[in-house]
Short mmCIF file of C-alpha atoms in Angstrom, two decimals:
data_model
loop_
_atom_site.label_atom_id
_atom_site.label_comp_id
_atom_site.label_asym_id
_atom_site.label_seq_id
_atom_site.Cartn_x
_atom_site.Cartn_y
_atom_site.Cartn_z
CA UNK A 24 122.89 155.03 69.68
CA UNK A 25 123.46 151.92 67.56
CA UNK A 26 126.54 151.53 68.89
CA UNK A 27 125.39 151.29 72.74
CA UNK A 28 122.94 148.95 71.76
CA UNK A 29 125.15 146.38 70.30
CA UNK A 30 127.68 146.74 73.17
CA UNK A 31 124.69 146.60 75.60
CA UNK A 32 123.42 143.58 73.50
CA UNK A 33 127.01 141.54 73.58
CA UNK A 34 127.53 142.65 77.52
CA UNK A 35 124.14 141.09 78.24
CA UNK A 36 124.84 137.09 76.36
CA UNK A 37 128.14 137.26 77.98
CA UNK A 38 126.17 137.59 81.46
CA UNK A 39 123.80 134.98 80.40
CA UNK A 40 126.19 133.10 79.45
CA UNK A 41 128.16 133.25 82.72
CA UNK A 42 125.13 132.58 84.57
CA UNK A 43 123.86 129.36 82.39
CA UNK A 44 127.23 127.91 83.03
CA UNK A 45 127.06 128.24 87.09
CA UNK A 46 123.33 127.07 86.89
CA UNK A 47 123.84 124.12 84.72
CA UNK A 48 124.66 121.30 86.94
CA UNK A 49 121.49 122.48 89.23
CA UNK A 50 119.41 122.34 86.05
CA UNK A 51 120.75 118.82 85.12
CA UNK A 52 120.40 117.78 88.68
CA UNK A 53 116.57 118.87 89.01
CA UNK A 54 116.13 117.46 85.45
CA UNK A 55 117.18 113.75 87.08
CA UNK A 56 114.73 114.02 90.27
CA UNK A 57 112.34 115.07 88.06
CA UNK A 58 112.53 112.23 86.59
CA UNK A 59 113.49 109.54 89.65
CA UNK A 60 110.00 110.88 90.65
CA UNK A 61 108.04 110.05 87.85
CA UNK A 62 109.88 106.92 87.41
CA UNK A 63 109.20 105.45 90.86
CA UNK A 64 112.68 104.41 91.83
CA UNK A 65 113.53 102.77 95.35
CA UNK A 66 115.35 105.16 97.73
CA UNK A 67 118.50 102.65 97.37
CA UNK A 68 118.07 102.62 93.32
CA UNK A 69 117.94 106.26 93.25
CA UNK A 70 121.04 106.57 94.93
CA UNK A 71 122.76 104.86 92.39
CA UNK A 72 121.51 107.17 89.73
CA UNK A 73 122.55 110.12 91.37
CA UNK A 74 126.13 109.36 91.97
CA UNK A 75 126.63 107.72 88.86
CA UNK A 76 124.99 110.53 87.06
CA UNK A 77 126.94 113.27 89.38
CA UNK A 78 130.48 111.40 88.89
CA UNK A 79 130.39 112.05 85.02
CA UNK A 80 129.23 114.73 85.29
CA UNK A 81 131.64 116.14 87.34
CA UNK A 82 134.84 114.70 85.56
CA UNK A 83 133.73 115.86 82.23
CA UNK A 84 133.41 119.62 84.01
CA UNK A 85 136.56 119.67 86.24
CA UNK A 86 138.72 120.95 83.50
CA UNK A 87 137.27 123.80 83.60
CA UNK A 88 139.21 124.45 86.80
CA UNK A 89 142.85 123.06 86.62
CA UNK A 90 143.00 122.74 90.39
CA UNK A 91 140.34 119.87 90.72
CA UNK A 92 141.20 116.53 90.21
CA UNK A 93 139.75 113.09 89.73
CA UNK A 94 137.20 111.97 92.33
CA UNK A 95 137.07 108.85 90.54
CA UNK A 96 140.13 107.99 90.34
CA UNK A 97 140.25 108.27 94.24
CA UNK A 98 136.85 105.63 94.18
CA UNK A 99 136.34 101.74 93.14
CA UNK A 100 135.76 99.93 90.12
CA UNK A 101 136.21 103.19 87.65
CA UNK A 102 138.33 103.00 85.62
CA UNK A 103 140.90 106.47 84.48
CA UNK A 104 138.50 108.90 83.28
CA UNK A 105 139.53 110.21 79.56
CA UNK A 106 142.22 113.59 79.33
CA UNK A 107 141.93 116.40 77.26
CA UNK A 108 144.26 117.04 74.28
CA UNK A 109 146.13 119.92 74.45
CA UNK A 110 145.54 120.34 70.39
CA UNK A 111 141.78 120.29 70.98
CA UNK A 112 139.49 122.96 71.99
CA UNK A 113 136.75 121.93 74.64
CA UNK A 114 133.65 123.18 76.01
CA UNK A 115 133.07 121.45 79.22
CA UNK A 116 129.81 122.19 79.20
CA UNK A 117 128.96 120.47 76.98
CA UNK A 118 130.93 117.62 77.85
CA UNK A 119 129.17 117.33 80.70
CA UNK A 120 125.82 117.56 79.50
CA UNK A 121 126.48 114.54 77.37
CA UNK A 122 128.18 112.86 80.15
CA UNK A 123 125.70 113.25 82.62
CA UNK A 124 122.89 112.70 79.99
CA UNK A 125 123.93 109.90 78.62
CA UNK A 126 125.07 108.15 81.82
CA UNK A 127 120.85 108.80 82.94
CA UNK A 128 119.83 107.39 79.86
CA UNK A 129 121.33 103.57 80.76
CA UNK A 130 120.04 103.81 84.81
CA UNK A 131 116.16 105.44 84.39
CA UNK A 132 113.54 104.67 81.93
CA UNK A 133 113.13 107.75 80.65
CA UNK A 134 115.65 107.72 77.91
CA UNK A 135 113.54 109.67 75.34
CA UNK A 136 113.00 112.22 77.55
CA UNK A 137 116.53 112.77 78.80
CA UNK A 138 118.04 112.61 74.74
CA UNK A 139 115.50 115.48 74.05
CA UNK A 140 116.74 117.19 77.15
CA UNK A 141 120.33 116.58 76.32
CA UNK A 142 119.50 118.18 72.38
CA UNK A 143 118.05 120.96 73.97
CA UNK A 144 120.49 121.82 76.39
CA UNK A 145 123.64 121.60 73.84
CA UNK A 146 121.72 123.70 71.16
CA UNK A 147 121.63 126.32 73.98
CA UNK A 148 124.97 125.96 75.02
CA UNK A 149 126.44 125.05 72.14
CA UNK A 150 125.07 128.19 70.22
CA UNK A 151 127.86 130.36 69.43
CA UNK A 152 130.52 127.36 68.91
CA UNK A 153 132.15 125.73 65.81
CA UNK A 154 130.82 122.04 64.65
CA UNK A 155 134.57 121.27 65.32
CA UNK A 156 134.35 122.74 69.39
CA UNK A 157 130.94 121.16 69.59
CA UNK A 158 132.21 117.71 68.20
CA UNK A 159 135.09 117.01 70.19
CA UNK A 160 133.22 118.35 73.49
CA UNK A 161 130.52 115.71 72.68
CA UNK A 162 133.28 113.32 72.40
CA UNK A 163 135.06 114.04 74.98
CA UNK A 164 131.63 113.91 77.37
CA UNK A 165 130.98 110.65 75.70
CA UNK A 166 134.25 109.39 76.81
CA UNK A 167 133.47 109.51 80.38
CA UNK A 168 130.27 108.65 80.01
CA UNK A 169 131.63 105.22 78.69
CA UNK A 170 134.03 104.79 81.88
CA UNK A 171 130.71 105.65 84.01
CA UNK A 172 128.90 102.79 82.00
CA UNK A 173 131.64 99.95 82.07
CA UNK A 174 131.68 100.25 85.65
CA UNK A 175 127.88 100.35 85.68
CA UNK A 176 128.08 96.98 84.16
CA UNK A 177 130.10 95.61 86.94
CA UNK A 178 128.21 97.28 90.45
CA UNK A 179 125.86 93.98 90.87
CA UNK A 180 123.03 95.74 89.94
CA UNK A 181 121.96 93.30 86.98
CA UNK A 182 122.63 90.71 89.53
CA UNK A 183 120.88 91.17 92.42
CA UNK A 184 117.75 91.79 90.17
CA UNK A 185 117.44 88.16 89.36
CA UNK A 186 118.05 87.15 93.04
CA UNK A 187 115.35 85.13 95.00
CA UNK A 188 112.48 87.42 96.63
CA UNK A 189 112.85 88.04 100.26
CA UNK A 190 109.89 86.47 101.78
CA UNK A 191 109.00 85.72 105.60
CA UNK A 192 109.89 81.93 106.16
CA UNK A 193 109.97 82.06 110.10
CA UNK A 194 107.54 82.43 112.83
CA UNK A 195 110.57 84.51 114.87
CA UNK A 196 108.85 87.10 116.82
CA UNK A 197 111.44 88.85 116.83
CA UNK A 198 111.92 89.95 112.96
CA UNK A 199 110.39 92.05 110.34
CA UNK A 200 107.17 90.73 108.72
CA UNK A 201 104.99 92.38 105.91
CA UNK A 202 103.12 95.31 106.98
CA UNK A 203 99.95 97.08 106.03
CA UNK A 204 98.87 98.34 103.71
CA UNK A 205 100.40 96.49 100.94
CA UNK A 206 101.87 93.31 102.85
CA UNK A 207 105.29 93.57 100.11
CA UNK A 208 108.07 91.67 100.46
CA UNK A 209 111.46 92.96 101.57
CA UNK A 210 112.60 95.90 99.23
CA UNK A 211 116.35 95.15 97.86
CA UNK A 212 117.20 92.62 100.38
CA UNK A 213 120.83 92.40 98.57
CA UNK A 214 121.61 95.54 98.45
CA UNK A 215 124.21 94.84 100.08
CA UNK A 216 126.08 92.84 97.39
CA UNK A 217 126.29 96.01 95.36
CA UNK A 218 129.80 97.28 94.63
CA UNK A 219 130.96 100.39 97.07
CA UNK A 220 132.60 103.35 95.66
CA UNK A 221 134.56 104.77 98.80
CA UNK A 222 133.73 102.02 101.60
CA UNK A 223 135.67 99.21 101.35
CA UNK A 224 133.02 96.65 101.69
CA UNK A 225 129.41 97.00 102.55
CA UNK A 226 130.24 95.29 106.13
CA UNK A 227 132.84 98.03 106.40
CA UNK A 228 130.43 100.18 108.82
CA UNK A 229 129.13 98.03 111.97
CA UNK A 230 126.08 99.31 113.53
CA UNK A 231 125.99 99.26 117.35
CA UNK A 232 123.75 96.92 118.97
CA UNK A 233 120.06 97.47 119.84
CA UNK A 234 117.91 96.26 122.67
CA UNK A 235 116.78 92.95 121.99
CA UNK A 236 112.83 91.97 121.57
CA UNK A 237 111.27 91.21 124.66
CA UNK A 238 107.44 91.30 126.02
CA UNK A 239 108.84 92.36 129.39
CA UNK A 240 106.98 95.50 129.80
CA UNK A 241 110.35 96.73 132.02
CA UNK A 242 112.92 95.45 129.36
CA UNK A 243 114.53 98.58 126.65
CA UNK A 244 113.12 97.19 123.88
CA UNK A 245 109.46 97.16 125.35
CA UNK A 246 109.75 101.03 126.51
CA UNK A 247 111.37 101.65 122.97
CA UNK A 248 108.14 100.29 121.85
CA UNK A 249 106.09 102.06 123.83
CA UNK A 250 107.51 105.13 123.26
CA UNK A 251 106.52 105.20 119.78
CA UNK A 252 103.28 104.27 121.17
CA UNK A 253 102.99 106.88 123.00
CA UNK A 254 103.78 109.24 120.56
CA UNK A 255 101.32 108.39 117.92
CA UNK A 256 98.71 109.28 120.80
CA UNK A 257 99.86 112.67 121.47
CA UNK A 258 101.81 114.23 118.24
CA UNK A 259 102.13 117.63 118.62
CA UNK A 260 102.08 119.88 115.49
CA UNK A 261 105.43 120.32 115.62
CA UNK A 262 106.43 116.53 115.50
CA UNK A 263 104.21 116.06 113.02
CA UNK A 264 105.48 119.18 111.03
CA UNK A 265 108.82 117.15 111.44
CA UNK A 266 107.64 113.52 110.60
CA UNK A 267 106.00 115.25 107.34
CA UNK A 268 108.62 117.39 106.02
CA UNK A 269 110.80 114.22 106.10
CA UNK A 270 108.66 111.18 104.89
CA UNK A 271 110.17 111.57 101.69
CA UNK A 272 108.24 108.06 100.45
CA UNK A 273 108.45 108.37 97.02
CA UNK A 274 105.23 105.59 96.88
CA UNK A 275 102.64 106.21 99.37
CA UNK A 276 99.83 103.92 98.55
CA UNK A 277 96.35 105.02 99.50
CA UNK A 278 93.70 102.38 99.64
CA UNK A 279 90.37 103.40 99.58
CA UNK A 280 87.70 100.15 99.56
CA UNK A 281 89.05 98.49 96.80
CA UNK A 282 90.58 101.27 94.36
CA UNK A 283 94.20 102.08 95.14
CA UNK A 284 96.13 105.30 94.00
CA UNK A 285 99.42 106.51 94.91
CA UNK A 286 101.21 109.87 95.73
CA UNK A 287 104.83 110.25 94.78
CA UNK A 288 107.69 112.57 96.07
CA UNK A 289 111.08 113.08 96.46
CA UNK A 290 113.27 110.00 97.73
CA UNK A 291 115.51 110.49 100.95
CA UNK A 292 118.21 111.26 98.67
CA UNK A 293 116.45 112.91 96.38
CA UNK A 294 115.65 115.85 99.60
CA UNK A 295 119.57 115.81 100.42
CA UNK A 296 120.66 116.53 96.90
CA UNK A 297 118.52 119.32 96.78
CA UNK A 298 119.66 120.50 100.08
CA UNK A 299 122.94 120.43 98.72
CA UNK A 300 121.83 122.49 95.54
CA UNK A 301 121.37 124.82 98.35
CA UNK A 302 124.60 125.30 100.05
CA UNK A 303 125.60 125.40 96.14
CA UNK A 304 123.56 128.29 95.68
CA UNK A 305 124.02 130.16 99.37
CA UNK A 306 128.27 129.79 98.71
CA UNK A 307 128.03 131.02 95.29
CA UNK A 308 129.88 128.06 94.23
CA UNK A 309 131.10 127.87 90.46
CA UNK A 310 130.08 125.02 88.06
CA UNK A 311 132.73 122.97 89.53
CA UNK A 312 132.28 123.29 92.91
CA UNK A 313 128.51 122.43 92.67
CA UNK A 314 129.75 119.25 90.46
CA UNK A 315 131.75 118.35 93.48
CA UNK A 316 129.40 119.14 95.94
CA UNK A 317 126.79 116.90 93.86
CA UNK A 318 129.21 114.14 93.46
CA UNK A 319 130.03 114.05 97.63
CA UNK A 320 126.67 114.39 98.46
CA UNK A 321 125.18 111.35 95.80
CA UNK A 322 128.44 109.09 96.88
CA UNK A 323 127.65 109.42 100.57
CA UNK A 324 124.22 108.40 99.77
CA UNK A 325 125.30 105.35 97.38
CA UNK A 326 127.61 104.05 100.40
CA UNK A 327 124.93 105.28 103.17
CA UNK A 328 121.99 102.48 101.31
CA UNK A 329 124.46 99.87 100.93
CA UNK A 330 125.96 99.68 104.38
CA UNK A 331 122.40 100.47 106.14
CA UNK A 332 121.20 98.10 103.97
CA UNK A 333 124.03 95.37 105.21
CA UNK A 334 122.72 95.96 108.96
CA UNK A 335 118.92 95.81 107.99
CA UNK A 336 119.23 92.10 106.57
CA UNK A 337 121.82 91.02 109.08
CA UNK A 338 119.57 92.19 111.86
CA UNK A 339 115.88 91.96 110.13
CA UNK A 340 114.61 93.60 113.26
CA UNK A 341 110.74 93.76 113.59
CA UNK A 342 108.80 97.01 112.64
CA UNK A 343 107.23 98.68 115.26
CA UNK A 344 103.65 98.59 113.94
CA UNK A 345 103.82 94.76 113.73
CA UNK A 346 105.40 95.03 117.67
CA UNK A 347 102.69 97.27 118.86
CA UNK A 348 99.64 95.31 116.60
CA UNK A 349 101.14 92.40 118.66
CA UNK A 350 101.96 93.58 122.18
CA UNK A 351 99.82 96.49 122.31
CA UNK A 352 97.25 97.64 119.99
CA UNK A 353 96.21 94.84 117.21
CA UNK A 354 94.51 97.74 115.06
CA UNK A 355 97.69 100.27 115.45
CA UNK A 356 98.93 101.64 112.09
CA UNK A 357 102.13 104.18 111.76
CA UNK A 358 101.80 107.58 111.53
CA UNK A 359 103.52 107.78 108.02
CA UNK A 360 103.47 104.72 105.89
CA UNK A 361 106.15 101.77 107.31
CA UNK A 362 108.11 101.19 104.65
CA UNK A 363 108.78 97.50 103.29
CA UNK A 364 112.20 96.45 104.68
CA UNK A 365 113.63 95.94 108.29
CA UNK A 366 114.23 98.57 110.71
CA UNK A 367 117.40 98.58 111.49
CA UNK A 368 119.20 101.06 111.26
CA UNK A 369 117.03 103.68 109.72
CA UNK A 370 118.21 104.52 106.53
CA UNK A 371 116.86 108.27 106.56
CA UNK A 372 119.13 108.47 109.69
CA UNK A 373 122.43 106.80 108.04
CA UNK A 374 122.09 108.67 104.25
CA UNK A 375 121.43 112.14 105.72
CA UNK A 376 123.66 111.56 108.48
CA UNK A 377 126.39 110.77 105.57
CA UNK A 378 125.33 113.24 103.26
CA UNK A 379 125.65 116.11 105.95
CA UNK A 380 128.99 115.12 106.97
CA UNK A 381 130.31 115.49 103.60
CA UNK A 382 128.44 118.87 103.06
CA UNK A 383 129.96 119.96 106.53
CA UNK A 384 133.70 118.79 104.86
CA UNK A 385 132.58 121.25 101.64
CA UNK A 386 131.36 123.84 103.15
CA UNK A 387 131.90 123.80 107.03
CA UNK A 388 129.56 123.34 110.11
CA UNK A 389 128.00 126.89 110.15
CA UNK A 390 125.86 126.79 107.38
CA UNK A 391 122.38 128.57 108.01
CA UNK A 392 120.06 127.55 105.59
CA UNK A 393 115.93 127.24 104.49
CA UNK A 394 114.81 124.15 103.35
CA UNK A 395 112.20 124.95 100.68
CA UNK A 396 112.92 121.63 98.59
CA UNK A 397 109.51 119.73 100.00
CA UNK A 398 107.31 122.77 99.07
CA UNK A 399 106.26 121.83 95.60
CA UNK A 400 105.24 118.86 97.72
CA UNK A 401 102.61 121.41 99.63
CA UNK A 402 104.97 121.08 102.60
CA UNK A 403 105.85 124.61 104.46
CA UNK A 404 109.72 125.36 104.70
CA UNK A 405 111.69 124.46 107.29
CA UNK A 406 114.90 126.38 108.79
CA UNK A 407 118.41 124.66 110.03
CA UNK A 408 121.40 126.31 111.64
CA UNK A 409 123.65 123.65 109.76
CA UNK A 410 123.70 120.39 108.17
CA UNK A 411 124.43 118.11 111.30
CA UNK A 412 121.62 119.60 112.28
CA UNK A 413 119.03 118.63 109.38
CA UNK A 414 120.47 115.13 109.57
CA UNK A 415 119.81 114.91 113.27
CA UNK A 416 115.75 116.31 112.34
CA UNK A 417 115.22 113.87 109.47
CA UNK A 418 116.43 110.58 111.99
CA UNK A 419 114.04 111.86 114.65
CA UNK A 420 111.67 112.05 112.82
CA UNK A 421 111.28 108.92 112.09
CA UNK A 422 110.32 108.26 115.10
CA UNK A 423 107.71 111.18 115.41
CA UNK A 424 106.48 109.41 112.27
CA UNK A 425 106.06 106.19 114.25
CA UNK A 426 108.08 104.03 111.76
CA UNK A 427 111.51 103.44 114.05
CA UNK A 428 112.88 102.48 117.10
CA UNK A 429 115.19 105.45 119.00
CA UNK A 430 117.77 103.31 119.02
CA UNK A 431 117.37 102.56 115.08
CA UNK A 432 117.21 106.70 114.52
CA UNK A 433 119.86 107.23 117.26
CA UNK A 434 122.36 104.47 115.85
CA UNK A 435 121.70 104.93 112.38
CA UNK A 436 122.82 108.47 112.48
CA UNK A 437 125.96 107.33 114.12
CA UNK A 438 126.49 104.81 111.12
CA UNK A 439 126.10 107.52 108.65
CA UNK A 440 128.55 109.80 109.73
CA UNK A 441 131.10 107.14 110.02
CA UNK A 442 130.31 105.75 106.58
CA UNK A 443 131.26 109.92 105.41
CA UNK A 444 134.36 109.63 107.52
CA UNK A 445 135.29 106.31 105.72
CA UNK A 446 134.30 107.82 102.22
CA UNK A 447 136.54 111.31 103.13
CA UNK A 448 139.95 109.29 103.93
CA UNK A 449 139.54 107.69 100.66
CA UNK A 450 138.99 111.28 98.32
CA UNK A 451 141.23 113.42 100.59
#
């Protein structure tokens, strides 16, 4: 009898063990949006966290399957990524916690919390190696974490924090102005400057062009306008179902008289890297696989912000609460909160549009899934016969949530999926 126990005992670690290691990049992944919550990063910031974070991640892990190679290697500004020693015994777990943890600790402010993450984490997965296996996997992790941060150093990012606020400084009619509540200024106006990963240049992906402003009640722009109008007057329960599920505003301020409070959530990218935790989990994939997927997914969204974010201060089109306030209703307010920065193209329509098209490359275009990511948010699930087709619900709505043009939904989507097909010739 003591004899079945112990074999009963070992059989069950080695399952748990098995199991930790294809859950851990989903637990290190949560960990970060966790945290990108409470921290109250910009969509565009956050998407730099997540491929950043994703990338080491990934290349610390990949040796675990000799088939996979570099994706970094394949990307800009990175340089090689550190190689095992054949003399030297690894556990890429491990390396990849402290690759991926230490990379988090240098782009959030929550480094105390992520180092006693990180300790956790290897004291679990560490338990039943040698200090020597545990040392050189730290190491090794550390290694690529310090490729991650050189190139950190050199994205613009420190730059473009120091640049001149984007303020209004025209009477134009035709482009964005402050909206209500909180009358901000434009929100990363250079984003654009950052350094791409797989797009050559943030001006790599044009946008195609939109109907111009006009008060002609007949012209495309007006009927645009009044479209979203329209809308607002008559949601039905399913648009707004759909406008809801995809706000994904990580800030919502409320105002009420003169005491302000705010709601936070999931960013844009935030939603699509947890949808992509679920194709992980539907495919079965291994450790490595869900690294990849991880690392597609956040480097779609990195390139997705940056060449939206090109258009949207090239263009600086006008909002369509300020259009409406102006040409139709002067007491109209959106549906969901506008956000702070031009409106075209929509940047929910060009990241999920991206991030889709390189979950369609992973896993193909037939991928039935449930969308349960927003219901910690008290949002209801939501059901998808593929990825194109979640990226084609989140630009719409948008427009159900009264805070874009068609055409900026319509086009933006278009943008996105050529940004993934840019991104794809570069890593295949």
């Amino acid at each position: 009898m003591f004899l079945c126990l112990v074999i009963i005992s070992c059989n069950s670690n080695k399952n748990i063990s098995t199991l930790s290691r294809q859950e851990l990049p989903h637990q290190l992944i949560k960990k970060l949006t966790d945290i990108i919550v409470v921290d109250i990063f910009t969509p565009p910031v956050a998407s730099r966290i997540y491929s950043n974070c994703s990338l080491a991640m990934y290349e610390a892990l990949r040796f675990e399957d000799k088939s996979s190679s570099s994706i970094t290697a394949k990307l800009k500004g990175f340089d090689s990524m550190p190689i095992p020693l054949e003399t030297v015994t690894y556990n890429y777990s491990i390396a990849a916690i402290q690759a991926f943890c230490e990379t988090a600790k240098k782009v959030t402010f929550s480094a105390p919390e992520i180092s006693a993450y990180q300790d956790s984490l290897i004291k679990i997965y560490g338990a039943n190696l040698s200090k020597e296996v545990l040392d050189s996997s730290v190491a090794f992790g550390q290694r690529v974490a310090d490729v991650v941060a050189k190139r950190l150093g050199k994205d613009n990012y420190k730059e473009t924090r120091g640049m001149e606020r984007f303020e209004v400084k025209t009477t134009d009619p035709t482009r964005w102005i402050p909206t209500a509540p909180d009358y901000a200024d434009g929100l990363e106006p250079y984003w654009a400057k950052m350094l791409t990963m797989g797009l050559d240049s943030s001006s790599q992906i044009e946008a195609d062009p939109f109907p111009v402003y006009s008060t002609d009640k007949n012209s495309p722009f007006y009927k645009e306008m009044k479209e979203v109008y329209d809308i607002s007057k008559n949601m039905t329960d399913e648009q707004v179902d759909i406008a809801l599920f995809w706000d994904d505003n990580p800030f919502v301020s409320k105002h009420k008289g003169h005491v302000m409070f705010q709601d936070k959530k999931m960013t844009p990218g935030g939603h699509w890297m947890a949808i992509a935790a679920k194709a992980c989990k539907i495919n079965n994939t291994d450790a490595v696989k869900s690294a990849k997927t991880y690392a597609y997914t956040a480097v779609g969204l990195y390139d997705g912000f940056i060449s939206c974010w090109y258009v949207k201060y090239k263009t600086v089109r006008i909002r369509p609460q300020s259009a409406i306030q102006r040409l139709i209703d002067e007491q109209w307010i959106s549906y969901i909160q506008t956000p702070p920065f031009p409106e075209y193209t929509s940047g929910h329509s060009t990241i999920s549009a991206s991030a889709a098209e390189m979950l369609t490359h992973l896993f193909g275009d037939n991928i039935a899934f449930t969308d349960s990511s927003e219901h910690e948010y008290n949002l209801p699930v939501r059901s998808f016969k593929s990825f194109r087709q979640a990226a084609e619900e989140a630009s719409i709505s948008r427009v159900y949530g009264t805070i874009h043009y068609r055409s900026g939904c319509e086009n933006g989507n278009k943008q996105g999926k050529k940004v993934a097909e840019a991104i794809l010739a570069k890593l295949n």
